Short mmCIF file of C-alpha atoms and ligand atoms in Angstrom, two decimals:
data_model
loop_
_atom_site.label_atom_id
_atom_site.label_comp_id
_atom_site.label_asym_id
_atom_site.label_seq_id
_atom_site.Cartn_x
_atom_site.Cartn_y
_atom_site.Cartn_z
CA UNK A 273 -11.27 59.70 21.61
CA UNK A 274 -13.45 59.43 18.36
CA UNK A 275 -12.43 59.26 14.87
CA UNK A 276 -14.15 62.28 13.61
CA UNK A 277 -11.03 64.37 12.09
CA UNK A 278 -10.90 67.59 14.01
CA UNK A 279 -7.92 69.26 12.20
CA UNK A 280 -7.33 68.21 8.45
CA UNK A 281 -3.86 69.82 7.13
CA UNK A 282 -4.12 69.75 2.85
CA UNK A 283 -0.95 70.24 0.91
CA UNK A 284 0.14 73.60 2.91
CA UNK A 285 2.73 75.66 1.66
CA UNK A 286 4.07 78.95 3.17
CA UNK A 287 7.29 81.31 1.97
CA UNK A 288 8.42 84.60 3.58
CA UNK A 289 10.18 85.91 0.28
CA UNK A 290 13.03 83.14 0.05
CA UNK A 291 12.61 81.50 3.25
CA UNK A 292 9.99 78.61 2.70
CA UNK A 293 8.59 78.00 5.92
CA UNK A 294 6.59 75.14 5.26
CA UNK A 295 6.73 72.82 2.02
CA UNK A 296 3.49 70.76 1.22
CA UNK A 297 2.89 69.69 4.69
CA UNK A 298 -0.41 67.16 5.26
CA UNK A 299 -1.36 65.50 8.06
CA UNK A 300 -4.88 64.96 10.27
CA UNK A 301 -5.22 64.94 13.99
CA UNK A 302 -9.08 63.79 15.65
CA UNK A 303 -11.26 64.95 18.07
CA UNK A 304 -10.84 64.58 21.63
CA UNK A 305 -6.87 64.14 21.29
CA UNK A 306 -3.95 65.85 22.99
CA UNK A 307 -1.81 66.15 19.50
CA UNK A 308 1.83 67.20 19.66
CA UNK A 309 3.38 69.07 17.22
CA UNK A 310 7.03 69.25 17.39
CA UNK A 311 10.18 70.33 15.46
CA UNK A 312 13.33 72.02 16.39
CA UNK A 313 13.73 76.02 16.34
CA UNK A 314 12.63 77.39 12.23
CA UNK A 315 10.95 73.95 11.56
CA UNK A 316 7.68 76.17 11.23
CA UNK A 317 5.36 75.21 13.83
CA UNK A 318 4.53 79.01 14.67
CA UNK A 319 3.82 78.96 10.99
CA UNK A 320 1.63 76.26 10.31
CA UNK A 321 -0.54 77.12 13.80
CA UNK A 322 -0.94 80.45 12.75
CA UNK A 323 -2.33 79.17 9.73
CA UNK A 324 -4.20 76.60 11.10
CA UNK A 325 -5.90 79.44 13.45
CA UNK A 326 -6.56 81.77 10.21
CA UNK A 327 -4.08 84.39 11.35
CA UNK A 328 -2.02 83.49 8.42
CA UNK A 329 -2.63 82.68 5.15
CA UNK A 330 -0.97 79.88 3.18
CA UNK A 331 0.10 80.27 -0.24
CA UNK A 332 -1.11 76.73 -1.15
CA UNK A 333 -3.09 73.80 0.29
CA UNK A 334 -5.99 73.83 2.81
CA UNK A 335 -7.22 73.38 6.28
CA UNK A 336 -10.29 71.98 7.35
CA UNK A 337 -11.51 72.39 11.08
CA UNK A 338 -14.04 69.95 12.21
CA UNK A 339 -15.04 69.25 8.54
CA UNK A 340 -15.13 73.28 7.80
CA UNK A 341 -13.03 75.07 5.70
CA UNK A 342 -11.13 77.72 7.41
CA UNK A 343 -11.23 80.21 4.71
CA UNK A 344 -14.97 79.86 4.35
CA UNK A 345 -16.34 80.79 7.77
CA UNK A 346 -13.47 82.46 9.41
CA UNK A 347 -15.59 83.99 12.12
CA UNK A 348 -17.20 80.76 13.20
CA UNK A 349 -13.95 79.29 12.49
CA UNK A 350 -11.99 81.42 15.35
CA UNK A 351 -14.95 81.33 17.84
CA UNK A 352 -14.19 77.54 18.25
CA UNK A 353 -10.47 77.89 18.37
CA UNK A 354 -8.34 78.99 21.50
CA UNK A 355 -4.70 79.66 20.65
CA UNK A 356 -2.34 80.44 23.35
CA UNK A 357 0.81 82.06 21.25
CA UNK A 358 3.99 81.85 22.71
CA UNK A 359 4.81 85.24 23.33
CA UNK A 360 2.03 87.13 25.40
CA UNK A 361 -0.77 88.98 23.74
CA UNK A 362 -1.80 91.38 26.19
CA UNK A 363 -2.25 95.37 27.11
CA UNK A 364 0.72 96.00 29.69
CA UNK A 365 -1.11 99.03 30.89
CA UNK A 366 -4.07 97.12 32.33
CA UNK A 367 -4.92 94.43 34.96
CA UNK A 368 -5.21 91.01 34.65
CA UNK A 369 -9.24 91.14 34.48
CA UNK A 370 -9.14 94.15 32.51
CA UNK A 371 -7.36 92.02 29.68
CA UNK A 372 -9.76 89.17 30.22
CA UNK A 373 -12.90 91.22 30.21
CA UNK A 374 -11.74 92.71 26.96
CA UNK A 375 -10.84 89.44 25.79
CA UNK A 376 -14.17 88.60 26.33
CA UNK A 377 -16.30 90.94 24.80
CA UNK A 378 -14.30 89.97 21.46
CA UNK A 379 -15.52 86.76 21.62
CA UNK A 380 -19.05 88.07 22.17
CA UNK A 381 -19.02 86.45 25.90
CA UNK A 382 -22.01 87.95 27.70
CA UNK A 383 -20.87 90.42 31.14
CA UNK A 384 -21.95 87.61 33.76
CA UNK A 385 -20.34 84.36 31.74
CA UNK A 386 -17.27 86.66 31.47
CA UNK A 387 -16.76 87.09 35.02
CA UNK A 388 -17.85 83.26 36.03
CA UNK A 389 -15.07 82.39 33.31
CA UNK A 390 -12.81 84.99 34.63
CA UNK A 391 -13.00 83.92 38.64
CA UNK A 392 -12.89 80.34 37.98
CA UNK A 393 -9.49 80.15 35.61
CA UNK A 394 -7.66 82.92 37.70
CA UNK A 395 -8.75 81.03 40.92
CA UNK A 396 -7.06 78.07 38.85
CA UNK A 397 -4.11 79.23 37.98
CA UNK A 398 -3.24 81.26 41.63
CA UNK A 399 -3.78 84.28 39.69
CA UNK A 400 -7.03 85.50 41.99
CA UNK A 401 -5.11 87.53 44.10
CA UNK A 402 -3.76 89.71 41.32
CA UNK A 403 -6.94 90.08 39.46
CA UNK A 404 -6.44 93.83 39.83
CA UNK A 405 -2.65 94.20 39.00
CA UNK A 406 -1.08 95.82 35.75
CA UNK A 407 0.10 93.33 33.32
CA UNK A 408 3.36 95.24 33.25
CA UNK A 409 4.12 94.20 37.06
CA UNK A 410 3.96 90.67 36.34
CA UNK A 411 6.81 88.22 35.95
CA UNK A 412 6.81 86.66 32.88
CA UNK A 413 5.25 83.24 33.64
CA UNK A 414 2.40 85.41 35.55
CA UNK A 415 2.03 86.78 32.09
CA UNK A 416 1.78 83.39 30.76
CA UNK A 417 -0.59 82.45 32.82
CA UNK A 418 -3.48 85.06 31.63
CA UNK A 419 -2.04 84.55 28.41
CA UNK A 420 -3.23 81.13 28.83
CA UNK A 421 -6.93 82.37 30.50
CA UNK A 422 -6.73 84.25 27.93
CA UNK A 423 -6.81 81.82 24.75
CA UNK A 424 -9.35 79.57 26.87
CA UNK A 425 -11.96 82.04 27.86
CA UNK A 426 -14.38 81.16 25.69
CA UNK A 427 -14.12 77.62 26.09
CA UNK A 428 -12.99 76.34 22.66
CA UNK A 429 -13.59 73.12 21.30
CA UNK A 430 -10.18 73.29 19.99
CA UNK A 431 -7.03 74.64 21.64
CA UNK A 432 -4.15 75.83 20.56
CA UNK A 433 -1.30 76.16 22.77
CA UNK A 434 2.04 76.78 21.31
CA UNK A 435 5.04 76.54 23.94
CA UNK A 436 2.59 77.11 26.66
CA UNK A 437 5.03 76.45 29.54
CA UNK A 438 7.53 79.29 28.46
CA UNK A 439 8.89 80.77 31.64
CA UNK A 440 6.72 78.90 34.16
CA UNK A 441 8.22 77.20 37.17
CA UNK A 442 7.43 73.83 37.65
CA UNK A 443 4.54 74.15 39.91
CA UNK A 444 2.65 76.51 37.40
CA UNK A 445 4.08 73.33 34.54
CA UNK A 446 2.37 71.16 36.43
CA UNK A 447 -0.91 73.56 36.92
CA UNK A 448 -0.99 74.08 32.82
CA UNK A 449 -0.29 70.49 32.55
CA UNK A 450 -3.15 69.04 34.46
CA UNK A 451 -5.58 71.84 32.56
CA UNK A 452 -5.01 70.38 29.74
CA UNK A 453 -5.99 67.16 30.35
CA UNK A 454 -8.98 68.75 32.29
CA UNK A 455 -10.19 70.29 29.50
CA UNK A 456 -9.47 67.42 27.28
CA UNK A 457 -11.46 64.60 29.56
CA UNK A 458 -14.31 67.39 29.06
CA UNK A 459 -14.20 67.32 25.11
CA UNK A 460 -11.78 69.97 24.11
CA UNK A 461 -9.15 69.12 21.14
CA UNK A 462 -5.76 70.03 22.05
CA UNK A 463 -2.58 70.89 19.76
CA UNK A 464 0.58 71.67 21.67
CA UNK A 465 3.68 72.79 20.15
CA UNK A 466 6.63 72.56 21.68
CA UNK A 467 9.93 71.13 22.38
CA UNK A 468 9.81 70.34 25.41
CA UNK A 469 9.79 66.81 24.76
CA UNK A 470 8.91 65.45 28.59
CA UNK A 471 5.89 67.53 28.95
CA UNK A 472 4.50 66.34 25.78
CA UNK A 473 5.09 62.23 26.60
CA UNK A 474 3.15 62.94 29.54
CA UNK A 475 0.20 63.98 27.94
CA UNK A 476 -0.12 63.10 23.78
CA UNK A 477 -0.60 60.33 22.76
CA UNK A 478 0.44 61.35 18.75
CA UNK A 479 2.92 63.37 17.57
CA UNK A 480 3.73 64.85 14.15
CA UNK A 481 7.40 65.75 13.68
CA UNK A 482 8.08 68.83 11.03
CA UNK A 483 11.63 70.22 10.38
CA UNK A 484 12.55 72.44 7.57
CA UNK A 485 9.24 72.80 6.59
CA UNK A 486 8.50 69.46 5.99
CA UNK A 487 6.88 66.48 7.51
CA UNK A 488 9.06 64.47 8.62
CA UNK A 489 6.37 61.66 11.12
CA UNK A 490 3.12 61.40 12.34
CA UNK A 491 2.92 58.46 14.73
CA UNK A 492 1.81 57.44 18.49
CA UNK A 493 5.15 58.17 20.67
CA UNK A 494 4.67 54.23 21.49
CA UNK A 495 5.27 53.06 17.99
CA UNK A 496 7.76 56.24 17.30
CA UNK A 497 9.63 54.35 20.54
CA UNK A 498 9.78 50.55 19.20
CA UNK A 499 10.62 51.32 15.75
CA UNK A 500 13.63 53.71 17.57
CA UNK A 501 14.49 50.49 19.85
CA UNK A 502 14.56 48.38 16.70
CA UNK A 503 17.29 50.49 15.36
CA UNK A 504 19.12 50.16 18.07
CA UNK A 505 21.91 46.80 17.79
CA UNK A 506 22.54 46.86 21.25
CA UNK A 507 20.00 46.87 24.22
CA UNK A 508 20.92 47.24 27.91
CA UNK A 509 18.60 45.35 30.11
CA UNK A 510 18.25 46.17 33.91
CA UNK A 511 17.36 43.58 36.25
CA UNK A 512 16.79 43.67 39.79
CA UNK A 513 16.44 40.44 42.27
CA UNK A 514 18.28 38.50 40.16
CA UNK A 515 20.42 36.85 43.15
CA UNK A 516 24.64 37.56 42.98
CA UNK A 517 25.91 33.62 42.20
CA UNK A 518 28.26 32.20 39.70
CA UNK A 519 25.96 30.12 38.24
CA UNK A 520 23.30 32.66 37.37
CA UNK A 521 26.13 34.79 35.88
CA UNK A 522 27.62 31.64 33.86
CA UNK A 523 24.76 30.42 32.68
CA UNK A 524 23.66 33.62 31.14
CA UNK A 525 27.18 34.46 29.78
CA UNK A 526 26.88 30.74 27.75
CA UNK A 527 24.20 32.54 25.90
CA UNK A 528 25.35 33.64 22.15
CA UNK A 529 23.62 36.70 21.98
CA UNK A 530 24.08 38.16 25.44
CA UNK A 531 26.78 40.34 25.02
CA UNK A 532 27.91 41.49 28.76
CA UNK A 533 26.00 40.66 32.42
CA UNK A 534 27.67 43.45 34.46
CA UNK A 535 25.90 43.54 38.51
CA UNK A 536 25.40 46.87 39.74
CA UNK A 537 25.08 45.37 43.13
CA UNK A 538 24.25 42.00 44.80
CA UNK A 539 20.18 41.97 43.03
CA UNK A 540 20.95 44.41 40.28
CA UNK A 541 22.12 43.64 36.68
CA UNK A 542 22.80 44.95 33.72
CA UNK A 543 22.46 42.64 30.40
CA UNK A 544 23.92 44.23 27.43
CA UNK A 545 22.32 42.01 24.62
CA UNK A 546 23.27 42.32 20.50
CA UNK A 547 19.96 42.73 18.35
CA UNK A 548 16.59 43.98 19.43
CA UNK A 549 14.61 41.21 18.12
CA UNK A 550 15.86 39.26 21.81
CA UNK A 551 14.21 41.42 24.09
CA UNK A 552 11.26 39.34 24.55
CA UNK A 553 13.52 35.88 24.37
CA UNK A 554 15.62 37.22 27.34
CA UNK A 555 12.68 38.43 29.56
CA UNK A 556 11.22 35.03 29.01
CA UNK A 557 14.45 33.35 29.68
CA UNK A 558 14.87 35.28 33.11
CA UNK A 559 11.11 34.55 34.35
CA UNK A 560 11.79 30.64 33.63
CA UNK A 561 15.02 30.33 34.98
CA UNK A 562 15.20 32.95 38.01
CA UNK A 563 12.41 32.89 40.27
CA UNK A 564 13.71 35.69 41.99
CA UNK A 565 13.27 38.54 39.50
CA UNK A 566 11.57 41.50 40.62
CA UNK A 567 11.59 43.95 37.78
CA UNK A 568 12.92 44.05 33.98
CA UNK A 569 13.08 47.85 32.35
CA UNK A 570 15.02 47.92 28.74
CA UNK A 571 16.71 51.37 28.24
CA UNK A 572 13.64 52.57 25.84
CA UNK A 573 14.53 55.66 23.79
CA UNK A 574 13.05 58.91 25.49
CA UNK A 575 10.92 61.39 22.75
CA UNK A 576 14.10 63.67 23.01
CA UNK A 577 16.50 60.90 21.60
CA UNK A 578 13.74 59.82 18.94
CA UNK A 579 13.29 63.78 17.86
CA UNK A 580 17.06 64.37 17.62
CA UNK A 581 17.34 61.27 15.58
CA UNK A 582 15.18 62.24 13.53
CA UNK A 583 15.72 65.72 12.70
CA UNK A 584 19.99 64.75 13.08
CA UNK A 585 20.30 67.79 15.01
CA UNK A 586 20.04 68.85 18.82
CA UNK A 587 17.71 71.74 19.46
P1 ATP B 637 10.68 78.13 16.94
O1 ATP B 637 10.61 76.79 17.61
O2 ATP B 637 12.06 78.69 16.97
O3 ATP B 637 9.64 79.08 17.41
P2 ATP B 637 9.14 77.42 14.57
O4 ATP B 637 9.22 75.98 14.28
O5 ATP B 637 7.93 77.92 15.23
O6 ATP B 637 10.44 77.89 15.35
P3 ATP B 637 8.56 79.36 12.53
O7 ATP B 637 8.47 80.51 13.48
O8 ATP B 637 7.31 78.87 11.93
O9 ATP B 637 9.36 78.15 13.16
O10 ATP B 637 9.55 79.81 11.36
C1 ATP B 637 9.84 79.01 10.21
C2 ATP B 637 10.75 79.79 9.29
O11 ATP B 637 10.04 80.88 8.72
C3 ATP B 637 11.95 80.39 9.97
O12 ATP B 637 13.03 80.35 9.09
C4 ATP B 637 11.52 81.83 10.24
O13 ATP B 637 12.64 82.68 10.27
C5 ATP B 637 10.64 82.11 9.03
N1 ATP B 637 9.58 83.08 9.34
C6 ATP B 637 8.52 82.88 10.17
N2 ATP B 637 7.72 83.97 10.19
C7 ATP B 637 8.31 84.90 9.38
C8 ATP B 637 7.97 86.22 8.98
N3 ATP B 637 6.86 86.84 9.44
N4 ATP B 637 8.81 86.86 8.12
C9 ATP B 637 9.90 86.24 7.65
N5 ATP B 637 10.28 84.98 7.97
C10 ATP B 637 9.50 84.31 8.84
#
């Protein structure tokens, strides 16, 4: 990943007569990242990417794409973006290839590029088959899945996918998923918005938080994580291999700060332990005194507990 800024968010400020959807929101995002976007339902994510993609146009504040002012060369602008909307964008009344084809020729795609494009993402996404079908007799995460051809046709150098894995099953999830990153190793930008929190701490790296308009983080989900686990005042610790025997158990119950030992069963244990600043003083403590430890895992926060702390409500 380099540090050239691909997406540079100014000050933006968007109303829909009293509702303001977004309230002097900055933040930056670089090339060659996988940045996640997140924020529960009428944070104004939709909002901010369709400014960010120049469908929309903010009442204050500015954008800058790759150093370029989106206002200034919108045409250049939106032949380097691909934005995947969440709710599909396509004729009903024709096929699959028919949408893509016409798809193409708006982004000025010559005839044969078009259909090398075309062959090689349906083939991807098990859509081949159905090249010829009517949009309108596809289930909706077949749908999805041109929309998706669709918003990466002309091979963008960034993409913008917002909820991309709306109605697919988990093998298509998986398909999108590993796109992505594809397309990222080979120099694309990606923003995802979402909230499906799993999908994104499997592939970003950074996230930026919004709700009610506002900024609330931007942060790697690794430090978003610690400073979450630092809240916490009481961390369960599993342990496996260390051995069922009263004198293991006293001598860690003598300890001040460890709180409870519970054993799951004869290897496994749980060590509830007040104050997260002992973490690292218990692992150390079990590797010198137990040489039979096999694993220590601390109950880290997932991205879902981190978001709903953080916005105080569940989405
Ligand atoms: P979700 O996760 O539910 O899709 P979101 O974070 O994408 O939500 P936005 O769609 O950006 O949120 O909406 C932010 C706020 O702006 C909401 O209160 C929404 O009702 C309002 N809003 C968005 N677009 C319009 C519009 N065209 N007209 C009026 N209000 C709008």
């Amino acid at each position: 990943m380099s540090n050239t800024i691909a997406v540079e968010i100014n000050n933006i400020s968007k109303s829909f007569g009293s509702i303001q959807a977004l309230k002097e929101v900055s933040f930056n995002f670089n090339q060659g990242e996988i940045f996640g976007l997140l924020g529960p339902n009428g944070a104004g994510k939709t909002t901010l990417v369709r400014i960010l993609t120049t469908i929309l146009k903010p009442d204050k504040g500015s954008v800058k794409l790759f150093g370029n002012d989106i206002t200034k060369k919108r045409k250049e602008i939106r032949e380097i973006i691909g934005y995947v909307p969440a709710s599909v964008i396509l004729y009903q009344h024709l096929s699959a290839k028919e949408n893509l084809m016409h798809a193409a020729s708006l982004y000025n795609i010559e005839k044969k590029r078009a259909n090398q494009r075309i062959e090689m993402l349906l083939k991807k996404f098990d859509m081949w088959e159905w090249r010829h079908e009517k949009i309108k007799n596809f289930s909706s995460g077949m749908a999805q899945k041109i929309n998706i051809c669709r918003g990466i046709l002309h091979d963008p150098k960034l993409l913008v996918l917002d909820e991309p894995t709306n109605g697919l099953d988990p093998k298509s999830r998986q398909v999108v998923r590993d796109f992505i990153l594809e397309i990222n190793e080979n120099g694309t930008t990606v923003l995802l918005t979402t909230h499906v929190m799993w999908s994104v701490e499997e592939i970003c790296k950074r996230v930026a938080i919004i709700d009610k308009g506002q900024l609330i983080t931007i942060d790697s989900i690794l430090n978003l994580k610690s400073a979450e686990l630092k809240k916490k005042d009481e961390i369960k610790v599993f342990v496996s291999g260390l051995i069922e025997n009263k004198d293991n158990y006293n001598k860690l119950k003598t300890i001040n700060w460890i709180q409870d030992v519970q054993h799951e069963d004869k290897k496994n244990y749980v060590i509830t332990i007040n104050g997260n600043d002992k973490v690292k003083e218990l692992q150390q403590l079990l590797l010198e005194t137990f040489s039979t430890i096999e694993n220590i895992r601390i109950n880290e926060p997932t991205l879902e507990d981190i978001f709903i702390s953080l916005t105080k409500r569940v989405n």
